[in-house]
Amino acid sequence: MTQRIDPTRAAGVPKAEVVKELSMLKQKDMIAGNYEALTSAPQTGRKVASTFVPGNLNELIMCFDLLNNLPEINAIQNGMRKVSGELILEAEKHGHSEDVCTYVKADLGMMAKGNLSPNGKPLPRPDVLLLSYTGCFTFMKWFELVRDEYKCPTVMLHVPYQADGQVTDNMRSYIVKQLRETVIPTLEKVSGVKFDIDRLRGYLAESAKAEDDFVWVMESAKNKPSPIDAYFGGVYYIGPIFTAFRGTPDATEYYRLLRGEIEERIRLGLGPITPEGDMKEQRYRLVVEGPPNWTHFREFWKMFHDEGAVVVASTYTKVGGTYDLGFRHDPRNPLESLADYCLDCYTNRSLPQRVGQIEKYMNDYQADGLVINSIKSCNSFSAGQLMILREIEKRTGKPGAFIETDLVDPRYFSAANVKNRLESYFQMIDQKRASAHAA
Amino acid sequence: MAETRTTAEIVAQCQALFDDLEFTHSRRWKEAAPGRKVVGYLPVYVPAEIIHAAGMLPLGILGGGENLEVIHGDAYYQSYICRIPRSTLELGITGKFDFVDGFLFPSICDVIRNLSGIWKLLFPKVYVRYFDVPQEFTDDVGGVYYEKELQELREGLAHLGGRPITDEALRTSIALFNENRKLVREVYDLRARTPWLTPTSEVYLVMRAGMVVPVEEHSALLREYLAAVQAEPRPMRDNCRVILNGVFCEQPPLNLVKAIEMSGCYVVDDDFMLVNRWLLDDVPTSGDPIQALARAFLHRSAETAAKYQPDLAKKGQYLLDAVRDRAAEGVIFAAPSFCDPALLERPMLESRLEKVDVPHIGFKYAENSGQMQPVREQAGTFADSIKLWSSP
Ligand code: SF4
Ligand code: SF4
């Protein structure tokens, strides 16, 4: 099942030789293939849609033979390849405030510096910006800024916020109507391809297959020891399903492979694979809230696996859909299903819902504590996280840790601070355990 | 007939309302009759007509300002989040809103959006609603959605008040708010014509009063102010005319407005408290009042960073129009620190201004910024350069 490859060529996983499983290779090929398709679009004549990860309508985009370019993914790739810092500075040089979301600045800086994809070739100008506005207001500003640059057709899909913890018929039908009356006609016009709802149904059915396996994978962390790390490893597992591959047989195949590999790990009683090999002892089971830092991803992960801390559930792996809470794309109700998908992405859920979800993870995954990685860039995630921390500590009696980093701005990753904070946090968990034993 | 007050007396009253973090005036309104209720709202827009039609007092909440010491609020927010949510929480936690029965959190940004959830967790007994508005502006799509949202708000408030909100009551309220918006526009127009008569530090306070007093009272106050300022000559200065943009949510300290004025600028337009002129024309007082409010929002409402502009060609046009209509010579962008909407909007607006050679400067503030010297210097240099270039 495993083979050795040159990992410096794998997206964002530099340095020493590591074990690569087939699923990893498969994903690497998929990503490389998508970048190749994107960067060769001027030659192949394929049209390109740019859109965001949360609430992305990949199945719909594929109905129009459009390629899907996700600027957040570009920013992440640039973060992991340690070039985001200079891109952000470039954007700041062009008048963007140091205070705003660094994904936006990494993207604008990348555009200003030739828009090079990780394969070294320039990304094409998008033919359409699909502004699916889910879970974060900054998306709207982001694509308004990008639109200013490309002057290309831009179509908004406004997804109302689930403020009261439920999806109402009004929300759902508002989204469906936007899909019918603006999104689909715009994509038809841009692509020249007529919309075929049966084609959409086919993709949705394919998505649902992959989603089943994906959920199984994420829930495998309920095992002790956990065969996966649901945060640092989880960000790889979400790759296909959150991006340009949902609804493709490739994604289904990826999750089938992954599931098989994890079944094997469970059978062998193995822990997660880290960049430094199999994780051995699992001393702390954690839930993590918030996105990771990408510029120091490996270093950050190491601070956990060195201490025997495994993440058993994370909220970041739900930004592109809350499949573990039961949602599946449904070919019988294609547009409604897309609406429900958009509505229930993690950052579109109310703060009380988020608290409830984390509390459930703490219990279901028998976690020892909650770590919040608070991201300077991201108001959508971060505003309210201290409240979340209090509530979770109160409701579960388990200790929480609060660390602050950024997504792709290396200026805001202070390794010493984060490490200190985590070390004292792990000690705190030990003390809690000791006093529980004593009692 | 009440005695005519001077401008100074009117402004002093507004200043007292502004300074009063106990919201005494609003409390008294509530206590004046049994069963009265107060519903607070944050920036940038809510249809206050519906609150009014429920017999309740809409209370505009704009943070704690420069004089509030924030102790508890800081425990809820990281240092890289703007100040308005923490000072608003401070007011909540210290009981300053103990007379407020409901809160509306409009869809302006993720911070206020998430504050709605914090509020639900911290104050489970009060009515809390996140007030969503469409970003799609056709009658059949965004319109239908928004009308239902308005109906839900109407029902929620009716439940809170224990009595239905009739169409008739809504029409009456719409008429009162139309009147108020007309007066607000008159003040803004007068200021643009004769800014030396109506300094913005005063206009600001007069508008702020409208956040805490009933609309009928505020309209009377506006009338009184309009009459008073026009009756009192004030010297005209050789100031340049600027528009202040970006101040639609967290408020700068009043001293910042004064610093801009003292540095030689007349502010001839701004985006403070957009709620009082969000709807650009009179809302019809006949027909279905909910539909009338919805249509006004969709087709004739103000633009700001929190609202999508579907048409690239129209992006920022409102600011260019304001520059022309108000005969402004420059734009001062002032944005709260860490405010994604205002700070991300700014470069787009700047590029529009640059195309037509309108000078601009920008800075950040917090509601409790203390040092005004840098602002004064920056605005002063800006004013001097404008005067230099515009002199014959
Ligand atoms: S603010 Fe957060 S959710 Fe929004 S674009 Fe930035 S990183 Fe993404
Ligand atoms: S100041 Fe800006 S970021 Fe802060 S709450 Fe207001 S709009 Fe949101």
Tab-separated table of C-alpha atoms and ligand atoms in Angstrom, chain A residues 52 54 72 101-104 135-139 142 291 347 375 377-381 407, chain B residues 110 340, ligand 1:
chain	number	residue	atom	x	y	z
A	52	PHE	CA	-14.533	30.004	-2.942
A	54	PRO	CA	-17.113	27.145	1.514
A	72	GLU	CA	-8.032	30.147	-1.093
A	101	CYS	CA	-7.629	39.030	5.686
A	102	THR	CA	-4.311	37.745	4.386
A	103	TYR	CA	-5.894	35.261	1.975
A	104	VAL	CA	-7.209	38.250	0.085
A	135	GLY	CA	-20.082	32.129	5.959
A	136	CYS	CA	-17.915	35.204	5.519
A	137	PHE	CA	-18.462	38.759	4.374
A	138	THR	CA	-14.883	39.171	3.271
A	139	PHE	CA	-15.573	36.940	0.273
A	142	TRP	CA	-12.487	39.864	-2.154
A	291	PRO	CA	-7.995	27.073	10.549
A	347	THR	CA	-18.766	29.313	9.311
A	375	ILE	CA	-6.490	33.412	13.163
A	377	SER	CA	-7.064	37.297	9.454
A	378	CYS	CA	-10.350	35.675	9.890
A	379	ASN	CA	-13.130	37.529	11.650
A	380	SER	CA	-15.593	34.941	10.505
A	381	PHE	CA	-13.901	32.260	12.562
A	407	LEU	CA	-3.188	31.756	7.902
B	110	ASP	CA	-18.740	38.789	10.515
B	340	ASP	CA	-12.429	44.370	6.933
C	1	SF4	S1	-11.991	36.155	6.581
C	1	SF4	FE1	-11.710	33.960	6.972
C	1	SF4	S2	-13.364	32.891	5.894
C	1	SF4	FE2	-13.210	34.987	5.111
C	1	SF4	S3	-11.917	34.886	3.326
C	1	SF4	FE3	-10.573	35.412	5.036
C	1	SF4	S4	-9.868	33.458	5.858
C	1	SF4	FE4	-11.625	33.003	4.504
